[in-house]
mmCIF file of N, CA and C in Angstrom:
data_model
loop_
_atom_site.group_PDB
_atom_site.id
_atom_site.type_symbol
_atom_site.label_atom_id
_atom_site.label_comp_id
_atom_site.label_asym_id
_atom_site.label_seq_id
_atom_site.Cartn_x
_atom_site.Cartn_y
_atom_site.Cartn_z
ATOM 1 N N MET A 20 45.088 6.032 -105.476
ATOM 2 C CA MET A 20 45.747 5.169 -106.407
ATOM 3 C C MET A 20 45.591 3.701 -106.017
ATOM 4 N N CYS A 21 45.658 3.417 -104.758
ATOM 5 C CA CYS A 21 45.509 2.035 -104.298
ATOM 6 C C CYS A 21 44.114 1.518 -104.582
ATOM 7 N N SER A 22 43.127 2.380 -104.469
ATOM 8 C CA SER A 22 41.763 1.933 -104.713
ATOM 9 C C SER A 22 41.556 1.549 -106.185
ATOM 10 N N SER A 23 42.231 2.243 -107.104
ATOM 11 C CA SER A 23 42.073 1.890 -108.514
ATOM 12 C C SER A 23 42.715 0.529 -108.826
ATOM 13 N N PHE A 24 43.831 0.226 -108.163
ATOM 14 C CA PHE A 24 44.450 -1.085 -108.380
ATOM 15 C C PHE A 24 43.584 -2.211 -107.831
ATOM 16 N N THR A 25 42.969 -1.977 -106.685
ATOM 17 C CA THR A 25 42.136 -3.021 -106.104
ATOM 18 C C THR A 25 40.878 -3.243 -106.927
ATOM 19 N N LEU A 26 40.368 -2.210 -107.556
ATOM 20 C CA LEU A 26 39.179 -2.388 -108.379
ATOM 21 C C LEU A 26 39.500 -3.147 -109.673
ATOM 22 N N LEU A 27 40.645 -2.889 -110.246
ATOM 23 C CA LEU A 27 40.983 -3.561 -111.499
ATOM 24 C C LEU A 27 41.398 -5.014 -111.295
ATOM 25 N N LYS A 28 42.011 -5.287 -110.177
ATOM 26 C CA LYS A 28 42.533 -6.627 -109.952
ATOM 27 C C LYS A 28 41.430 -7.684 -109.841
ATOM 28 N N PRO A 29 40.382 -7.479 -109.069
ATOM 29 C CA PRO A 29 39.347 -8.508 -108.990
ATOM 30 C C PRO A 29 38.633 -8.749 -110.322
ATOM 31 N N GLN A 30 38.470 -7.723 -111.134
ATOM 32 C CA GLN A 30 37.794 -7.921 -112.415
ATOM 33 C C GLN A 30 38.618 -8.829 -113.327
ATOM 34 N N GLY A 31 39.918 -8.624 -113.345
ATOM 35 C CA GLY A 31 40.783 -9.455 -114.178
ATOM 36 C C GLY A 31 40.794 -10.901 -113.710
ATOM 37 N N ILE A 32 40.773 -11.108 -112.394
ATOM 38 C CA ILE A 32 40.797 -12.465 -111.853
ATOM 39 C C ILE A 32 39.484 -13.178 -112.138
ATOM 40 N N SER A 33 38.370 -12.494 -111.978
ATOM 41 C CA SER A 33 37.082 -13.147 -112.163
ATOM 42 C C SER A 33 36.819 -13.477 -113.633
ATOM 43 N N ARG A 34 37.355 -12.712 -114.565
ATOM 44 C CA ARG A 34 37.089 -12.965 -115.979
ATOM 45 C C ARG A 34 37.981 -14.065 -116.560
ATOM 46 N N SER A 35 39.202 -14.137 -116.122
ATOM 47 C CA SER A 35 40.148 -15.037 -116.773
ATOM 48 C C SER A 35 39.769 -16.520 -116.688
ATOM 49 N N PRO A 36 39.303 -17.053 -115.554
ATOM 50 C CA PRO A 36 38.964 -18.481 -115.561
ATOM 51 C C PRO A 36 37.787 -18.806 -116.481
ATOM 52 N N VAL A 37 36.800 -17.929 -116.545
ATOM 53 C CA VAL A 37 35.628 -18.190 -117.378
ATOM 54 C C VAL A 37 36.011 -18.148 -118.854
ATOM 55 N N VAL A 38 36.754 -17.138 -119.258
ATOM 56 C CA VAL A 38 37.164 -17.008 -120.653
ATOM 57 C C VAL A 38 38.119 -18.132 -121.021
ATOM 58 N N GLY A 39 39.022 -18.461 -120.114
ATOM 59 C CA GLY A 39 39.990 -19.518 -120.377
ATOM 60 C C GLY A 39 39.327 -20.872 -120.527
ATOM 61 N N SER A 40 38.331 -21.160 -119.694
ATOM 62 C CA SER A 40 37.681 -22.462 -119.771
ATOM 63 C C SER A 40 36.851 -22.587 -121.041
ATOM 64 N N ARG A 41 36.222 -21.503 -121.457
ATOM 65 C CA ARG A 41 35.435 -21.554 -122.686
ATOM 66 C C ARG A 41 36.332 -21.776 -123.898
ATOM 67 N N SER A 42 37.428 -21.057 -123.954
ATOM 68 C CA SER A 42 38.307 -21.206 -125.111
ATOM 69 C C SER A 42 38.975 -22.582 -125.117
ATOM 70 N N THR A 43 39.263 -23.110 -123.942
ATOM 71 C CA THR A 43 39.897 -24.423 -123.872
ATOM 72 C C THR A 43 38.946 -25.509 -124.371
ATOM 73 N N THR A 44 37.675 -25.451 -123.952
ATOM 74 C CA THR A 44 36.738 -26.474 -124.403
ATOM 75 C C THR A 44 36.453 -26.336 -125.889
ATOM 76 N N ALA A 45 36.379 -25.111 -126.370
ATOM 77 C CA ALA A 45 36.150 -24.918 -127.802
ATOM 78 C C ALA A 45 37.337 -25.436 -128.604
ATOM 79 N N MET A 46 38.543 -25.184 -128.127
ATOM 80 C CA MET A 46 39.730 -25.654 -128.835
ATOM 81 C C MET A 46 39.818 -27.175 -128.785
ATOM 82 N N SER A 47 39.463 -27.772 -127.647
ATOM 83 C CA SER A 47 39.551 -29.223 -127.552
ATOM 84 C C SER A 47 38.514 -29.887 -128.450
ATOM 85 N N ARG A 48 37.334 -29.290 -128.565
ATOM 86 C CA ARG A 48 36.319 -29.849 -129.453
ATOM 87 C C ARG A 48 36.771 -29.789 -130.900
ATOM 88 N N VAL A 49 37.360 -28.690 -131.294
ATOM 89 C CA VAL A 49 37.831 -28.545 -132.670
ATOM 90 C C VAL A 49 38.954 -29.531 -132.942
ATOM 91 N N SER A 50 39.890 -29.641 -132.020
ATOM 92 C CA SER A 50 41.020 -30.529 -132.252
ATOM 93 C C SER A 50 40.580 -31.991 -132.302
ATOM 94 N N VAL A 51 39.606 -32.380 -131.495
ATOM 95 C CA VAL A 51 39.117 -33.755 -131.515
ATOM 96 C C VAL A 51 38.418 -34.038 -132.839
ATOM 97 N N SER A 52 37.570 -33.120 -133.288
ATOM 98 C CA SER A 52 36.865 -33.347 -134.550
ATOM 99 C C SER A 52 37.831 -33.354 -135.727
ATOM 100 N N GLN A 53 38.849 -32.506 -135.683
ATOM 101 C CA GLN A 53 39.831 -32.502 -136.762
ATOM 102 C C GLN A 53 40.650 -33.784 -136.758
ATOM 103 N N SER A 54 41.016 -34.263 -135.592
ATOM 104 C CA SER A 54 41.819 -35.482 -135.536
ATOM 105 C C SER A 54 41.024 -36.685 -136.022
ATOM 106 N N ILE A 55 39.736 -36.716 -135.739
ATOM 107 C CA ILE A 55 38.901 -37.811 -136.228
ATOM 108 C C ILE A 55 38.778 -37.732 -137.745
ATOM 109 N N ALA A 56 38.593 -36.531 -138.275
ATOM 110 C CA ALA A 56 38.466 -36.364 -139.719
ATOM 111 C C ALA A 56 39.751 -36.777 -140.424
ATOM 112 N N VAL A 57 40.874 -36.421 -139.886
ATOM 113 C CA VAL A 57 42.150 -36.783 -140.489
ATOM 114 C C VAL A 57 42.385 -38.279 -140.355
ATOM 115 N N ARG A 58 41.960 -38.848 -139.249
ATOM 116 C CA ARG A 58 42.192 -40.264 -139.001
ATOM 117 C C ARG A 58 41.457 -41.145 -140.007
ATOM 118 N N TYR A 59 40.245 -40.770 -140.364
ATOM 119 C CA TYR A 59 39.442 -41.613 -141.240
ATOM 120 C C TYR A 59 39.439 -41.160 -142.690
ATOM 121 N N ALA A 60 40.168 -40.129 -143.043
ATOM 122 C CA ALA A 60 40.137 -39.618 -144.408
ATOM 123 C C ALA A 60 41.002 -40.438 -145.355
ATOM 124 N N THR A 61 41.851 -41.315 -144.851
ATOM 125 C CA THR A 61 42.792 -42.014 -145.714
ATOM 126 C C THR A 61 42.254 -43.327 -146.266
ATOM 127 N N TYR A 62 41.106 -43.799 -145.833
ATOM 128 C CA TYR A 62 40.595 -45.070 -146.328
ATOM 129 C C TYR A 62 40.187 -44.956 -147.787
ATOM 130 N N GLY A 63 40.423 -46.029 -148.534
ATOM 131 C CA GLY A 63 40.034 -46.068 -149.927
ATOM 132 C C GLY A 63 41.084 -45.543 -150.879
ATOM 133 N N GLN A 64 42.258 -45.211 -150.397
ATOM 134 C CA GLN A 64 43.290 -44.678 -151.273
ATOM 135 C C GLN A 64 44.502 -45.596 -151.322
ATOM 136 N N GLU A 65 44.319 -46.858 -151.024
ATOM 137 C CA GLU A 65 45.441 -47.787 -151.007
ATOM 138 C C GLU A 65 45.842 -48.206 -152.424
ATOM 139 N N TYR A 66 44.882 -48.257 -153.350
ATOM 140 C CA TYR A 66 45.162 -48.742 -154.702
ATOM 141 C C TYR A 66 45.524 -47.572 -155.604
ATOM 142 N N ASN A 67 46.771 -47.523 -156.018
ATOM 143 C CA ASN A 67 47.240 -46.541 -156.989
ATOM 144 C C ASN A 67 47.849 -47.320 -158.146
ATOM 145 N N PRO A 68 47.117 -47.497 -159.247
ATOM 146 C CA PRO A 68 47.568 -48.386 -160.311
ATOM 147 C C PRO A 68 48.865 -47.940 -160.971
ATOM 148 N N SER A 69 49.736 -48.909 -161.225
ATOM 149 C CA SER A 69 50.980 -48.674 -161.939
ATOM 150 C C SER A 69 51.166 -49.820 -162.924
ATOM 151 N N THR A 70 51.251 -49.497 -164.193
ATOM 152 C CA THR A 70 51.396 -50.527 -165.229
ATOM 153 C C THR A 70 52.689 -51.304 -165.066
ATOM 154 N N LEU A 71 53.755 -50.618 -164.721
ATOM 155 C CA LEU A 71 55.052 -51.272 -164.564
ATOM 156 C C LEU A 71 55.020 -52.303 -163.433
ATOM 157 N N VAL A 72 54.486 -51.924 -162.293
ATOM 158 C CA VAL A 72 54.412 -52.850 -161.153
ATOM 159 C C VAL A 72 53.489 -54.016 -161.484
ATOM 160 N N ARG A 73 52.382 -53.747 -162.160
ATOM 161 C CA ARG A 73 51.438 -54.814 -162.514
ATOM 162 C C ARG A 73 52.092 -55.840 -163.434
ATOM 163 N N LYS A 74 52.833 -55.381 -164.430
ATOM 164 C CA LYS A 74 53.491 -56.311 -165.357
ATOM 165 C C LYS A 74 54.617 -57.086 -164.680
ATOM 166 N N ARG A 75 55.329 -56.446 -163.783
ATOM 167 C CA ARG A 75 56.405 -57.152 -163.071
ATOM 168 C C ARG A 75 55.847 -58.206 -162.121
ATOM 169 N N ARG A 76 54.715 -57.930 -161.539
ATOM 170 C CA ARG A 76 54.159 -58.839 -160.543
ATOM 171 C C ARG A 76 53.327 -59.951 -161.160
ATOM 172 N N PHE A 77 52.554 -59.645 -162.207
ATOM 173 C CA PHE A 77 51.623 -60.617 -162.782
ATOM 174 C C PHE A 77 51.869 -60.862 -164.266
ATOM 175 N N GLY A 78 52.993 -60.448 -164.793
ATOM 176 C CA GLY A 78 53.257 -60.541 -166.225
ATOM 177 C C GLY A 78 53.633 -61.939 -166.691
ATOM 178 N N PHE A 79 53.755 -62.077 -168.011
ATOM 179 C CA PHE A 79 54.043 -63.366 -168.640
ATOM 180 C C PHE A 79 55.404 -63.908 -168.214
ATOM 181 N N LEU A 80 56.424 -63.066 -168.219
ATOM 182 C CA LEU A 80 57.768 -63.525 -167.839
ATOM 183 C C LEU A 80 57.824 -63.946 -166.369
ATOM 184 N N LYS A 81 57.103 -63.245 -165.527
ATOM 185 C CA LYS A 81 57.057 -63.609 -164.104
ATOM 186 C C LYS A 81 56.385 -64.969 -163.929
ATOM 187 N N ARG A 82 55.337 -65.244 -164.727
ATOM 188 C CA ARG A 82 54.650 -66.535 -164.644
ATOM 189 C C ARG A 82 55.550 -67.671 -165.133
ATOM 190 N N LEU A 83 56.360 -67.410 -166.148
ATOM 191 C CA LEU A 83 57.231 -68.456 -166.686
ATOM 192 C C LEU A 83 58.353 -68.840 -165.728
ATOM 193 N N LYS A 84 58.743 -67.954 -164.838
ATOM 194 C CA LYS A 84 59.888 -68.212 -163.952
ATOM 195 C C LYS A 84 59.611 -69.283 -162.907
ATOM 196 N N THR A 85 58.361 -69.442 -162.503
ATOM 197 C CA THR A 85 58.066 -70.372 -161.417
ATOM 198 C C THR A 85 57.185 -71.518 -161.919
ATOM 199 N N LEU A 86 57.237 -72.610 -161.204
ATOM 200 C CA LEU A 86 56.412 -73.768 -161.548
ATOM 201 C C LEU A 86 54.929 -73.436 -161.402
ATOM 202 N N GLY A 87 54.587 -72.759 -160.324
ATOM 203 C CA GLY A 87 53.185 -72.367 -160.123
ATOM 204 C C GLY A 87 52.691 -71.430 -161.206
ATOM 205 N N GLY A 88 53.556 -70.526 -161.640
ATOM 206 C CA GLY A 88 53.189 -69.607 -162.712
ATOM 207 C C GLY A 88 52.955 -70.320 -164.030
ATOM 208 N N ARG A 89 53.795 -71.329 -164.317
ATOM 209 C CA ARG A 89 53.615 -72.112 -165.545
ATOM 210 C C ARG A 89 52.311 -72.912 -165.500
ATOM 211 N N LYS A 90 51.953 -73.398 -164.320
ATOM 212 C CA LYS A 90 50.679 -74.111 -164.174
ATOM 213 C C LYS A 90 49.497 -73.174 -164.429
ATOM 214 N N ILE A 91 49.608 -71.942 -163.948
ATOM 215 C CA ILE A 91 48.551 -70.951 -164.178
ATOM 216 C C ILE A 91 48.399 -70.685 -165.670
ATOM 217 N N LEU A 92 49.534 -70.491 -166.360
ATOM 218 C CA LEU A 92 49.489 -70.240 -167.805
ATOM 219 C C LEU A 92 48.869 -71.430 -168.548
ATOM 220 N N PHE A 93 49.237 -72.633 -168.155
ATOM 221 C CA PHE A 93 48.711 -73.838 -168.795
ATOM 222 C C PHE A 93 47.203 -73.950 -168.592
ATOM 223 N N ARG A 94 46.735 -73.718 -167.364
ATOM 224 C CA ARG A 94 45.297 -73.771 -167.079
ATOM 225 C C ARG A 94 44.537 -72.728 -167.887
ATOM 226 N N ARG A 95 45.098 -71.542 -168.018
ATOM 227 C CA ARG A 95 44.436 -70.481 -168.776
ATOM 228 C C ARG A 95 44.415 -70.801 -170.277
ATOM 229 N N MET A 96 45.478 -71.457 -170.760
ATOM 230 C CA MET A 96 45.475 -71.878 -172.172
ATOM 231 C C MET A 96 44.404 -72.939 -172.409
ATOM 232 N N LEU A 97 44.309 -73.916 -171.499
ATOM 233 C CA LEU A 97 43.294 -74.960 -171.639
ATOM 234 C C LEU A 97 41.884 -74.386 -171.586
ATOM 235 N N LYS A 98 41.700 -73.380 -170.786
ATOM 236 C CA LYS A 98 40.383 -72.767 -170.649
ATOM 237 C C LYS A 98 40.027 -71.925 -171.870
ATOM 238 N N GLY A 99 41.037 -71.499 -172.620
ATOM 239 C CA GLY A 99 40.780 -70.724 -173.829
ATOM 240 C C GLY A 99 40.823 -69.217 -173.622
ATOM 241 N N ARG A 100 41.521 -68.786 -172.624
ATOM 242 C CA ARG A 100 41.634 -67.339 -172.374
ATOM 243 C C ARG A 100 42.443 -66.665 -173.471
ATOM 244 N N ARG A 101 41.969 -65.542 -173.948
ATOM 245 C CA ARG A 101 42.736 -64.788 -174.942
ATOM 246 C C ARG A 101 43.946 -64.134 -174.305
ATOM 247 N N ARG A 102 43.770 -63.592 -173.116
ATOM 248 C CA ARG A 102 44.876 -62.948 -172.409
ATOM 249 C C ARG A 102 45.329 -63.879 -171.290
ATOM 250 N N LEU A 103 46.521 -64.384 -171.415
ATOM 251 C CA LEU A 103 47.031 -65.283 -170.383
ATOM 252 C C LEU A 103 47.471 -64.505 -169.150
ATOM 253 N N THR A 104 48.136 -63.395 -169.381
ATOM 254 C CA THR A 104 48.615 -62.568 -168.270
ATOM 255 C C THR A 104 48.534 -61.108 -168.686
ATOM 256 N N HIS A 105 49.017 -60.248 -167.812
ATOM 257 C CA HIS A 105 49.078 -58.811 -168.124
ATOM 258 C C HIS A 105 50.286 -58.530 -168.974
#
């Protein structure tokens, strides 16, 4: 009985570091590539158009409230723009 335990024990010890190191490197490679893909996948999605926000920010009433906005409207009228604002 003792001989069977000694035969099984060295096989388990010799296999575990090799299998463990292979799986660890494979997992680290996958996680690094996934993290890079996730990190750079968000570029180009900053602009999400909203009509309400556009009119509040650049609309006619917003331009009339400030001196700079009134100057913009005046310049656009002098230039002959059909659309003064959004």
